[in-house]
Amino acid sequence: MSWIASLRIALRALRVNKLRSVLTMLGIIIGVAAVITMIAVGAGAQAQVEEQIKSLGSNLIILLPGSVTSGGVRMGAGSRSSLTEDDAAALQREVNDVQAAAPTLRGTGQVVAGNSNWSTVFYGVTPEYFEVRNWVIASGKGFDPADLTGSGKVVLLGETVARNLFGDADPVGQTVRVRKVPMQVIGTLERKGQSLMGQDQDDVVLMPISTARNRVLGGTAAKQRSVQSISIKIREGADMAEAEGEIRRLLRQRHRLQPGQEDDFTLRNLSEVLGAREESSRIMTLLLAAVASVSLLVGGIGIMNIMLVSVTERTREIGLRMAVGARGRDILSQFLVEAVTLALIGGLCGIVLGVGGSYAIGHFAGWRIQINAEAVALAVGFAAAIGVFFGFYPARKASRLLPIEALRYE
Amino acid sequence: MAEPLIVTRGLTKVYRMESYTVTALQEVSVEIKAGEFVAVMGPSGSGKSTFMNLLGCLDSPSGGDYYLAGEKVSELTGDALAAIRNRRIGFVFQNFNLLPRTSALENVELPLLYSQVSAQERRSRALAKLAEVGLAERAGHHPAQLSGGQQQRVAIARALVNDPVLILADEPTGALDSRTSFEVMGLLQQLNRRGMTVVLVTHERDIAAFASRIVSFRDGHVVDDQRVAQPADAQALLRAHQPAAA
């Protein structure tokens, strides 16, 4: 018997019990819609994380000085002052994959403006810092070369600091005191929001590195042009592992480390941290899809149930078809086609509902939604597979009926 | 001499229950020639239905041989039997066994669905057979919209659609009043006169009277097998029963 004939018989059989067919499909409809929606929500979240990673720079490497061991007590990363501004300059000059290397000094302290004050973090930076962090100045201007070399008493304020010290007033041109050193605000930084770790990235004051060293930090930090960290941006498309290797090689050479001697610096790759975050969001997507698949499975069992009922109800029809020449496989394919038709119609309705539901969620909850074709194809393929799988047992049962017994069935 | 259409030799059917066995048919040897109109009679439990099921290839014998048109059918199974039923045999049942909510035409087409026939040819052949039983103008009606006699005529058209060598009618008039019974029997007689072999199962003597030969069963054996010298003519009877006004 041809597939078209089977399909026509199946559609007629499904039409005869419209309500029953629709209720049976409901399981598949909900299942497919749930799978599509969950994957859309999950993929949206994942895409958002990926975007954040990109904005932060997955191509970012942070160099920290090595640790100091003092009387058997190791002081932890950054306790040694083994990295210098010259290292940063050399990296930028000599390693091809390095787009920019920004040495920074970090300190914390009270910032005072008029009668308000705010405790914050300040960084001594070079112009490379803005390139590495993809940060732009929102108002005012950046550092002059004279400020950079001559320890100019100028600062840029992060959005949080500006708001806390000046409210809605324009801070540019005002004077603030950072650790009691008066400095002029020459600009504000564009709002960057929270970091992936939940820190407020706008709660920051930037000043030239020479200013931080000579005027604010003083003491040990003033020595040796040493820096607390070097942020490195690797060129787009460059291999991270290779770049890391070259950076390590150059630094070991500059620091005259013997083979076998431990590195006197630590190299951190942000993408590892962010990768974990991405992984967790991916697992979440899988989990959601798995939960949604359970409802597909339940829908499949509904199909099996109704197909068993249908086979029993139509035992005499099966007997008649066999009497006029239907072979076992004709009966098998007829019921299989019916089950798959049921599942596929349910699947198509589920797509409509799932895609519509995803956009509704995106619209009302404000979540990022990403519908991908593979998820839709997967859900429909799954629905068809469920039709075959759960339709097979009832169909085989039908095909194995004995013609005389089926004909006499009451 | 021409080979008989149906030959059974020692045909036996034993049903095995859990604790006992029932011999429904014991060593039945019958020959039926092409063109005969045979009525199979007997009380219930006599084995006549079992005999019909075996002739119709709906069941396989426990022993003995069955040849249909020279082919040894008794050793066939499954798909091969389905093919025989499809091409060689037309069934007419007591309760018509038409598919509900399906037009008369599609009901007649049913056997052709299982024998590689194009949709177009299915339609034209089914229409021709419907016309043959006088129901061409009812092709689009569903069984529920047809009378019992009309339904049985649709069933006969379905039995004829694949040009079988044998029509097997199992109590075809059991669900009909006597007038429509005569109509149906008249149709079967008409087919028989054109050369179709008909085997009819009935327990009514006046229905069996339309056949040219009566085979009687009892307890799984053939107890009587005789020719009918002068079969009753169903159409003549019908004409006689017409109201005088017509």
XYZ file of C-alpha atoms in Angstrom:
656
model
C 0.000 0.000 0.000
C 1.288 3.453 -0.833
C 2.262 5.995 1.789
C -0.224 8.488 0.472
C -3.037 5.973 0.912
C -1.790 5.214 4.426
C -1.653 8.914 5.204
C -5.199 9.439 3.970
C -6.470 6.567 6.076
C -4.582 7.950 9.072
C -5.962 11.467 8.637
C -9.484 10.094 8.314
C -9.077 7.979 11.454
C -7.774 11.001 13.357
C -10.637 13.164 12.098
C -13.212 10.661 13.307
C -12.117 11.230 16.910
C -11.186 14.895 16.720
C -11.275 15.660 20.407
C -9.394 12.526 21.293
C -6.739 13.244 18.677
C -6.296 16.814 19.867
C -6.018 15.740 23.506
C -3.466 13.119 22.549
C -1.491 15.646 20.566
C -1.556 18.036 23.497
C 1.150 16.028 25.220
C 3.407 16.344 22.191
C 2.430 19.977 21.629
C 3.372 20.915 25.170
C 6.501 18.805 25.029
C 7.801 20.298 21.798
C 6.847 23.824 22.856
C 8.616 23.331 26.181
C 11.781 22.016 24.542
C 11.896 24.894 22.067
C 11.177 27.537 24.691
C 13.652 26.178 27.196
C 16.413 25.914 24.635
C 15.599 29.428 23.384
C 15.844 30.842 26.899
C 18.969 28.856 27.678
C 20.681 29.752 24.421
C 19.755 33.397 24.963
C 21.402 33.377 28.382
C 24.434 31.677 26.945
C 24.718 34.205 24.148
C 24.530 36.974 26.702
C 27.373 35.472 28.697
C 29.420 35.076 25.550
C 28.847 38.688 24.703
C 29.955 39.775 28.157
C 33.060 37.700 27.787
C 33.796 39.384 24.512
C 33.237 42.857 25.944
C 35.515 42.071 28.835
C 37.989 40.456 26.569
C 38.407 36.749 26.423
C 41.620 37.766 24.753
C 42.776 39.354 27.988
C 45.781 38.102 29.927
C 46.647 39.463 33.340
C 50.222 39.286 34.540
C 50.866 39.419 38.263
C 54.242 39.445 39.987
C 55.346 36.229 41.656
C 55.234 35.560 45.359
C 57.787 36.436 47.994
C 58.933 33.806 50.428
C 59.946 35.348 53.689
C 61.145 32.997 56.408
C 59.324 30.068 54.850
C 56.070 32.019 54.596
C 54.934 32.521 51.025
C 53.133 35.818 50.616
C 50.969 34.993 47.626
C 50.758 36.268 44.092
C 51.658 39.911 43.648
C 53.677 40.177 46.842
C 56.900 40.461 44.893
C 57.691 43.443 42.780
C 59.119 41.612 39.827
C 57.117 43.277 37.048
C 58.013 46.700 35.775
C 56.757 49.273 33.355
C 59.681 48.288 31.168
C 58.385 44.717 31.025
C 55.081 46.057 29.756
C 56.797 48.182 27.129
C 58.953 45.243 26.043
C 55.955 42.955 25.733
C 54.168 45.417 23.556
C 57.244 45.992 21.454
C 58.561 42.473 21.073
C 55.640 40.055 21.178
C 53.780 40.162 17.935
C 50.451 38.846 19.276
C 50.281 41.516 21.979
C 48.081 44.378 20.860
C 48.521 46.406 24.036
C 50.101 45.862 27.435
C 48.934 48.122 30.245
C 50.918 48.278 33.458
C 48.867 49.303 36.491
C 49.390 50.275 40.077
C 46.504 49.791 42.443
C 45.610 51.418 45.722
C 42.623 52.052 47.902
C 41.777 55.141 49.814
C 39.384 57.885 50.685
C 38.464 60.370 47.969
C 37.148 63.693 49.222
C 35.332 66.421 47.294
C 33.995 69.368 49.242
C 32.008 67.906 52.104
C 31.391 64.456 50.590
C 33.789 61.578 50.626
C 33.915 58.026 49.241
C 36.178 55.076 49.744
C 37.251 53.583 46.481
C 39.950 51.919 44.429
C 42.358 53.949 42.340
C 44.538 52.760 39.531
C 47.644 54.308 38.140
C 47.437 53.620 34.410
C 48.930 54.388 31.011
C 46.944 55.148 27.822
C 47.176 51.436 26.916
C 44.815 50.710 29.805
C 41.885 52.220 27.931
C 42.625 50.096 24.915
C 42.995 46.904 26.893
C 39.781 47.405 28.856
C 37.787 48.812 25.921
C 36.986 51.799 28.044
C 36.102 55.239 26.726
C 35.872 58.612 28.325
C 32.319 59.850 28.705
C 33.017 63.525 29.341
C 36.101 65.714 29.638
C 39.376 64.466 28.226
C 42.023 61.828 28.751
C 45.540 62.174 30.155
C 48.025 64.505 28.443
C 51.514 63.164 27.714
C 52.802 65.819 30.105
C 50.582 64.462 32.879
C 51.791 60.929 32.205
C 55.461 61.715 32.385
C 55.308 64.571 34.871
C 53.070 62.998 37.502
C 50.266 65.421 36.671
C 47.690 65.806 39.415
C 44.733 64.775 37.284
C 42.140 62.032 37.644
C 39.304 60.398 35.740
C 36.299 59.330 37.802
C 34.237 56.181 37.364
C 30.495 56.699 37.198
C 29.833 55.420 40.728
C 32.506 57.660 42.269
C 31.315 60.711 40.332
C 27.737 60.143 41.424
C 28.657 59.664 45.073
C 30.862 62.723 45.256
C 29.056 65.157 43.003
C 25.509 63.842 42.599
C 24.103 65.205 39.382
C 26.620 68.034 39.144
C 29.346 67.927 36.493
C 32.586 66.799 38.157
C 34.837 67.874 35.291
C 37.076 70.740 36.421
C 36.384 70.119 40.108
C 39.055 69.241 42.591
C 39.126 66.049 44.608
C 41.587 64.833 47.181
C 42.826 61.286 46.798
C 44.538 60.189 49.993
C 44.774 63.884 50.831
C 46.499 64.735 47.541
C 44.450 67.358 45.699
C 43.876 66.565 42.054
C 41.816 67.961 39.248
C 39.027 65.926 37.666
C 39.622 66.113 33.922
C 36.977 63.623 32.827
C 34.565 60.827 33.649
C 34.486 57.262 32.394
C 31.654 55.660 30.582
C 29.484 53.387 32.672
C 30.641 49.772 32.480
C 28.296 48.087 34.940
C 28.972 44.980 36.957
C 31.743 42.615 36.147
C 30.919 38.951 35.704
C 32.023 38.436 39.292
C 29.525 41.003 40.486
C 31.972 43.834 41.208
C 31.021 47.378 40.400
C 33.518 48.298 37.721
C 32.528 51.953 37.873
C 33.608 52.351 41.480
C 37.088 53.462 40.434
C 39.408 56.458 40.061
C 42.082 56.475 37.330
C 45.247 58.570 37.375
C 48.545 58.489 35.461
C 50.798 55.720 36.679
C 53.560 58.174 37.563
C 51.146 60.176 39.693
C 50.074 57.066 41.579
C 53.667 56.041 42.130
C 55.178 59.369 43.095
C 52.374 61.310 44.701
C 49.890 58.867 46.211
C 51.351 55.462 46.941
C 54.957 56.360 47.724
C 57.043 53.945 49.769
C 57.962 50.614 48.170
C 55.772 51.149 45.182
C 57.917 54.061 44.191
C 60.938 51.853 43.655
C 62.176 50.227 40.492
C 59.323 51.318 38.236
C 57.622 48.140 39.495
C 53.931 47.598 38.818
C 51.248 45.464 40.470
C 49.882 44.019 37.329
C 50.119 44.167 33.565
C 46.918 43.709 31.579
C 47.581 42.429 28.086
C 45.268 42.419 25.142
C 46.003 39.784 22.555
C 45.346 40.535 18.911
C 42.075 39.305 17.421
C 42.477 35.854 15.935
C 45.773 35.077 17.632
C 46.165 31.783 19.419
C 45.939 32.398 23.151
C 48.136 29.509 24.217
C 50.827 30.519 21.769
C 50.716 34.136 22.897
C 50.964 33.072 26.524
C 53.990 30.964 25.680
C 55.745 33.866 24.007
C 54.960 36.250 26.857
C 56.333 33.744 29.349
C 59.476 33.200 27.289
C 60.170 36.916 26.949
C 59.625 37.600 30.650
C 61.822 34.682 31.735
C 64.528 36.006 29.463
C 64.182 39.566 30.761
C 64.199 38.382 34.368
C 67.199 36.141 33.651
C 65.566 33.004 34.948
C 67.516 29.753 34.546
C 65.776 26.758 33.003
C 64.101 24.852 35.821
C 63.797 27.951 37.923
C 60.262 28.899 38.903
C 58.515 31.829 37.166
C 58.649 35.021 39.199
C 55.293 36.087 37.797
C 51.804 34.644 37.416
C 49.888 34.590 34.200
C 46.102 34.617 34.399
C 43.745 34.053 31.581
C 40.303 35.503 32.121
C 38.695 33.154 29.650
C 39.133 30.303 32.126
C 37.005 32.058 34.696
C 34.484 33.057 32.073
C 34.563 29.616 30.512
C 33.325 28.178 33.787
C 30.497 30.650 33.761
C 29.656 29.730 30.188
C 29.821 26.048 31.044
C 27.391 26.486 33.880
C 24.934 28.276 31.623
C 25.311 25.492 29.065
C 24.577 22.877 31.719
C 21.542 24.893 32.722
C 20.304 24.792 29.122
C 20.808 21.042 28.982
C 18.976 20.633 32.255
C 16.027 22.680 31.045
C 15.931 20.710 27.804
C 16.049 17.445 29.735
C 13.130 18.490 31.909
C 11.215 19.539 28.801
C 12.031 16.213 27.150
C 10.278 14.435 29.980
C 7.035 16.077 28.931
C 7.707 14.911 25.356
C 8.129 11.418 26.708
C 4.855 11.680 28.587
C 3.246 12.847 25.351
C 4.656 9.790 23.630
C 3.117 7.513 26.222
C -0.192 9.272 25.588
C 0.148 8.414 21.899
C 0.877 4.794 22.701
C -2.131 4.653 24.979
C -4.506 6.070 22.404
C -3.077 3.900 19.638
C -3.683 0.800 21.750
C -7.270 1.917 22.257
C -7.575 2.583 18.546
C -6.241 -0.857 17.602
C -8.715 -2.520 19.948
C -11.607 -0.422 18.673
C -10.764 -1.165 15.091
C -10.032 -4.852 15.452
C -12.815 -5.721 13.019
C -11.581 -3.192 10.518
C -8.150 -4.798 10.787
C -9.724 -8.229 10.274
C -11.576 -7.012 7.216
C -8.468 -5.422 5.722
C -6.618 -8.678 6.255
C -9.464 -10.666 4.702
C -9.312 -8.564 1.550
C -5.567 -8.974 1.278
C -3.717 -6.660 3.646
C -0.473 -8.196 4.797
C 0.844 -7.808 8.331
C 3.214 -5.112 7.190
C 0.400 -3.148 5.522
C -1.434 -3.024 8.851
C 1.800 -2.212 10.674
C 2.590 0.698 8.393
C -0.980 1.976 8.538
C -0.938 2.296 12.331
C 2.632 3.500 12.383
C 1.788 6.245 9.907
C -1.180 7.154 12.059
C 0.964 7.438 15.199
C 3.643 9.444 13.411
C 1.033 11.711 11.847
C -0.389 12.339 15.293
C 3.072 13.112 16.654
C 4.087 15.303 13.716
C 0.933 17.398 13.706
C 1.433 17.798 17.441
C 5.068 18.673 16.778
C 4.184 21.378 14.238
C 1.628 22.913 16.613
C 4.309 22.702 19.300
C 6.741 24.679 17.134
C 4.228 27.453 16.644
C 3.447 27.516 20.348
C 7.105 27.219 21.356
C 8.359 29.981 19.065
C 5.434 32.215 20.016
C 5.974 31.435 23.700
C 9.682 32.190 23.435
C 9.048 35.608 21.933
C 6.379 36.266 24.539
C 8.827 35.433 27.323
C 11.485 37.576 25.678
C 9.037 40.436 25.404
C 7.417 40.293 28.826
C 10.277 39.077 30.997
C 12.859 41.075 29.063
C 15.097 38.045 28.694
C 17.297 37.481 25.782
C 15.834 34.753 23.547
C 17.670 32.853 20.887
C 15.744 30.372 18.758
C 17.987 28.186 16.731
C 16.897 26.027 13.845
C 18.669 22.971 15.217
C 16.594 23.044 18.386
C 13.399 23.250 16.354
C 14.509 20.446 14.030
C 15.578 18.415 17.036
C 12.216 18.823 18.735
C 10.294 17.821 15.615
C 12.612 14.927 14.888
C 12.160 13.845 18.455
C 8.389 14.069 18.113
C 8.459 11.905 14.981
C 10.775 9.435 16.676
C 8.375 9.275 19.591
C 5.544 8.558 17.152
C 7.503 5.679 15.660
C 8.726 4.406 19.000
C 5.446 4.558 20.869
C 3.379 3.692 17.816
C 5.367 0.594 17.036
C 4.077 -1.618 19.800
C 0.367 -0.977 19.111
C 0.961 -1.235 15.351
C 2.775 -4.520 15.697
C 0.029 -5.785 17.943
C -2.462 -4.904 15.211
C -0.378 -6.524 12.481
C -0.161 -9.784 14.409
C -3.885 -10.227 14.803
C -5.280 -13.357 13.205
C -7.757 -12.459 10.469
C -10.563 -14.769 11.648
C -10.276 -13.702 15.252
C -10.141 -10.039 14.295
C -13.199 -10.460 12.058
C -15.208 -12.078 14.809
C -14.137 -9.563 17.461
C -17.090 -7.934 19.175
C -11.442 -33.203 -17.814
C -10.791 -29.797 -16.299
C -9.088 -29.634 -12.899
C -11.645 -28.757 -10.178
C -11.285 -25.236 -8.773
C -11.267 -26.429 -5.170
C -9.861 -29.741 -3.994
C -9.537 -30.658 -0.340
C -7.996 -33.976 0.720
C -8.330 -35.093 4.314
C -8.653 -31.492 5.473
C -8.484 -31.431 9.269
C -8.587 -28.605 11.780
C -7.868 -29.169 15.448
C -8.118 -26.378 18.009
C -5.895 -26.861 20.983
C -7.248 -25.374 24.188
C -5.313 -25.367 27.430
C -6.590 -28.651 28.752
C -8.333 -30.288 25.800
C -8.458 -30.266 22.019
C -11.421 -29.774 19.737
C -11.500 -31.369 16.322
C -13.568 -28.895 14.341
C -12.997 -30.551 10.995
C -11.993 -34.141 10.378
C -10.625 -35.484 7.128
C -12.889 -33.533 4.818
C -12.366 -34.257 1.133
C -14.457 -32.182 -1.232
C -14.094 -31.124 -4.853
C -15.810 -28.061 -6.262
C -15.668 -27.327 -9.976
C -15.447 -23.873 -11.462
C -18.898 -22.425 -12.030
C -20.626 -24.331 -9.238
C -22.949 -22.680 -6.698
C -22.444 -24.636 -3.495
C -24.347 -24.134 -0.244
C -22.613 -25.366 2.891
C -25.124 -26.243 5.577
C -25.060 -27.573 9.079
C -25.952 -26.663 12.639
C -23.600 -24.489 14.651
C -20.548 -26.428 15.740
C -20.798 -28.689 12.707
C -17.536 -27.375 11.268
C -19.028 -25.476 8.344
C -17.549 -22.128 9.484
C -14.152 -23.719 10.013
C -14.402 -25.176 6.525
C -15.228 -21.728 5.145
C -12.288 -20.096 6.958
C -9.954 -22.701 5.490
C -11.398 -22.277 1.989
C -11.033 -18.501 2.428
C -7.379 -18.828 3.465
C -8.193 -17.005 6.677
C -6.852 -19.933 8.658
C -4.397 -22.768 8.080
C -5.413 -26.425 8.376
C -3.897 -28.741 10.988
C -3.726 -31.520 8.437
C -4.640 -32.459 4.886
C -4.247 -30.563 1.637
C -6.142 -27.748 0.000
C -5.680 -26.844 -3.646
C -7.197 -23.636 -5.018
C -7.054 -23.356 -8.805
C -4.262 -25.917 -8.878
C -2.162 -24.147 -6.242
C -1.379 -25.990 -3.029
C -2.625 -23.327 -0.644
C -2.452 -25.434 2.529
C 1.291 -25.072 2.747
C 1.316 -21.286 2.328
C 1.559 -18.891 5.241
C 1.258 -15.196 6.119
C 1.899 -12.871 3.211
C 1.335 -15.543 0.550
C -2.109 -16.285 2.002
C -2.848 -12.548 2.094
C -2.012 -12.369 -1.609
C -4.342 -15.327 -2.358
C -7.161 -13.668 -0.403
C -6.503 -10.459 -2.252
C -6.495 -11.806 -5.814
C -8.378 -15.101 -5.800
C -11.156 -14.788 -3.262
C -14.000 -12.336 -2.680
C -15.629 -12.350 0.731
C -19.223 -11.487 1.588
C -19.995 -11.387 5.289
C -23.187 -11.643 7.305
C -22.707 -8.186 8.841
C -21.412 -6.622 5.602
C -18.182 -5.444 7.287
C -18.094 -2.130 5.456
C -15.848 0.603 6.815
C -18.012 3.218 8.515
C -17.731 6.918 7.527
C -16.226 5.785 4.234
C -17.982 6.117 0.922
C -19.329 3.064 -0.918
C -16.790 3.712 -3.664
C -13.856 3.712 -1.272
C -15.177 0.585 0.409
C -15.215 -1.152 -2.958
C -11.698 0.141 -3.697
C -10.336 -1.392 -0.484
C -8.921 -4.688 -1.874
C -7.187 -2.763 -4.676
C -5.312 -0.718 -2.057
C -3.375 -3.868 -1.292
C -2.565 -4.832 -4.861
C -0.441 -2.285 -6.713
C -3.202 -0.570 -8.634
C -3.028 3.128 -9.464
C -5.528 5.448 -7.800
C -7.126 6.185 -11.147
C -7.612 2.538 -12.043
C -8.883 1.780 -8.538
C -11.582 4.349 -8.993
C -12.686 3.220 -12.441
C -12.737 -0.473 -11.507
C -14.637 0.179 -8.291
C -17.171 2.322 -10.152
C -17.663 -0.416 -12.743
C -18.355 -3.020 -10.048
C -20.732 -0.676 -8.231
C -22.596 -0.241 -11.498
C -22.703 -4.008 -11.880
C -24.571 -4.348 -8.561
C -26.801 -1.429 -9.516
C -25.441 1.148 -7.078
C -23.487 3.468 -9.379
C -25.463 6.480 -8.282
C -24.807 5.689 -4.588
C -21.006 5.698 -4.928
C -20.587 8.687 -2.621
C -22.919 7.440 0.111
C -21.611 6.221 3.426
C -22.809 2.822 4.720
C -25.012 4.519 7.317
C -26.910 6.185 4.444
C -27.605 2.862 2.721
C -30.185 0.155 3.451
C -29.091 -3.309 4.552
C -29.610 -4.744 1.071
C -27.668 -1.902 -0.509
C -24.856 -2.355 1.986
C -24.623 -6.032 1.118
C -24.542 -5.158 -2.564
C -21.644 -2.765 -1.891
C -19.937 -5.651 -0.095
C -20.524 -7.893 -3.124
C -19.057 -5.238 -5.404
C -16.031 -5.134 -3.080
C -15.752 -8.933 -3.317
C -15.780 -8.706 -7.113
C -13.432 -5.775 -7.605
C -10.209 -7.761 -7.915
C -11.815 -10.312 -10.300
C -11.560 -13.326 -7.980
C -12.063 -16.968 -9.004
C -14.235 -17.651 -5.974
C -16.884 -15.808 -3.978
C -17.212 -16.965 -0.388
C -20.425 -15.797 1.245
C -20.765 -16.385 4.976
C -24.473 -16.135 5.889
C -24.878 -13.206 3.502
C -28.603 -12.935 4.202
C -28.420 -13.443 7.959
C -28.967 -9.771 8.703
C -31.580 -9.151 5.993
C -35.331 -9.531 5.732
C -36.573 -12.172 3.310
C -37.289 -9.765 0.477
C -33.791 -8.248 0.483
C -32.428 -11.753 1.031
C -33.969 -12.726 -2.296
C -32.412 -9.659 -3.919
C -28.960 -10.595 -2.645
C -29.391 -14.235 -3.598
C -30.623 -13.129 -7.010
C -27.426 -11.125 -7.453
C -25.281 -14.117 -6.439
C -27.216 -16.368 -8.827
C -26.717 -13.862 -11.587
C -22.966 -13.832 -10.943
C -22.950 -17.619 -10.890
C -24.767 -17.780 -14.208
C -21.964 -15.692 -15.677
C -19.488 -18.352 -14.529
C -18.485 -17.212 -11.044
C -17.966 -20.003 -8.515
C -19.914 -19.236 -5.347
C -19.667 -21.021 -2.009
C -22.320 -19.993 0.470
C -22.609 -20.852 4.132
C -26.098 -20.799 5.545
C -28.258 -22.601 8.029
C -31.492 -21.643 6.257
C -32.850 -24.320 3.989
C -34.765 -21.888 1.743
C -31.588 -19.882 1.122
C -29.632 -23.057 0.390
C -32.332 -23.903 -2.113
C -30.924 -21.280 -4.487
C -27.681 -23.252 -4.794
C -27.019 -26.003 -7.325
C -25.359 -28.270 -4.771
C -25.719 -28.623 -1.008
C -22.932 -29.953 1.215
C -24.049 -30.708 4.788
C -21.728 -30.849 7.775
C -22.152 -32.444 11.163
C -19.524 -32.918 13.881
C -16.713 -32.029 11.548
C -17.680 -34.454 8.804
C -19.473 -34.104 5.495
C -22.661 -36.062 6.058
C -24.458 -35.246 2.848
C -23.430 -33.923 -0.569
C -26.093 -33.697 -3.244
C -26.947 -31.813 -6.393
C -30.098 -29.762 -6.502
C -32.030 -30.801 -9.530
C -33.995 -27.594 -9.871
C -32.506 -24.641 -7.931
C -35.022 -21.965 -6.967
C -34.793 -18.769 -9.052
C -34.493 -15.770 -6.706
C -35.375 -13.189 -9.348
C -38.464 -15.167 -10.412
C -39.510 -15.401 -6.766
C -39.038 -11.657 -6.380
C -41.210 -10.973 -9.419
C -43.865 -13.272 -8.007
C -43.789 -11.331 -4.743
C -44.253 -7.971 -6.463
C -47.467 -6.332 -5.360
C -50.188 -6.890 -7.943
C -50.598 -3.135 -8.443
C -47.089 -2.910 -9.881
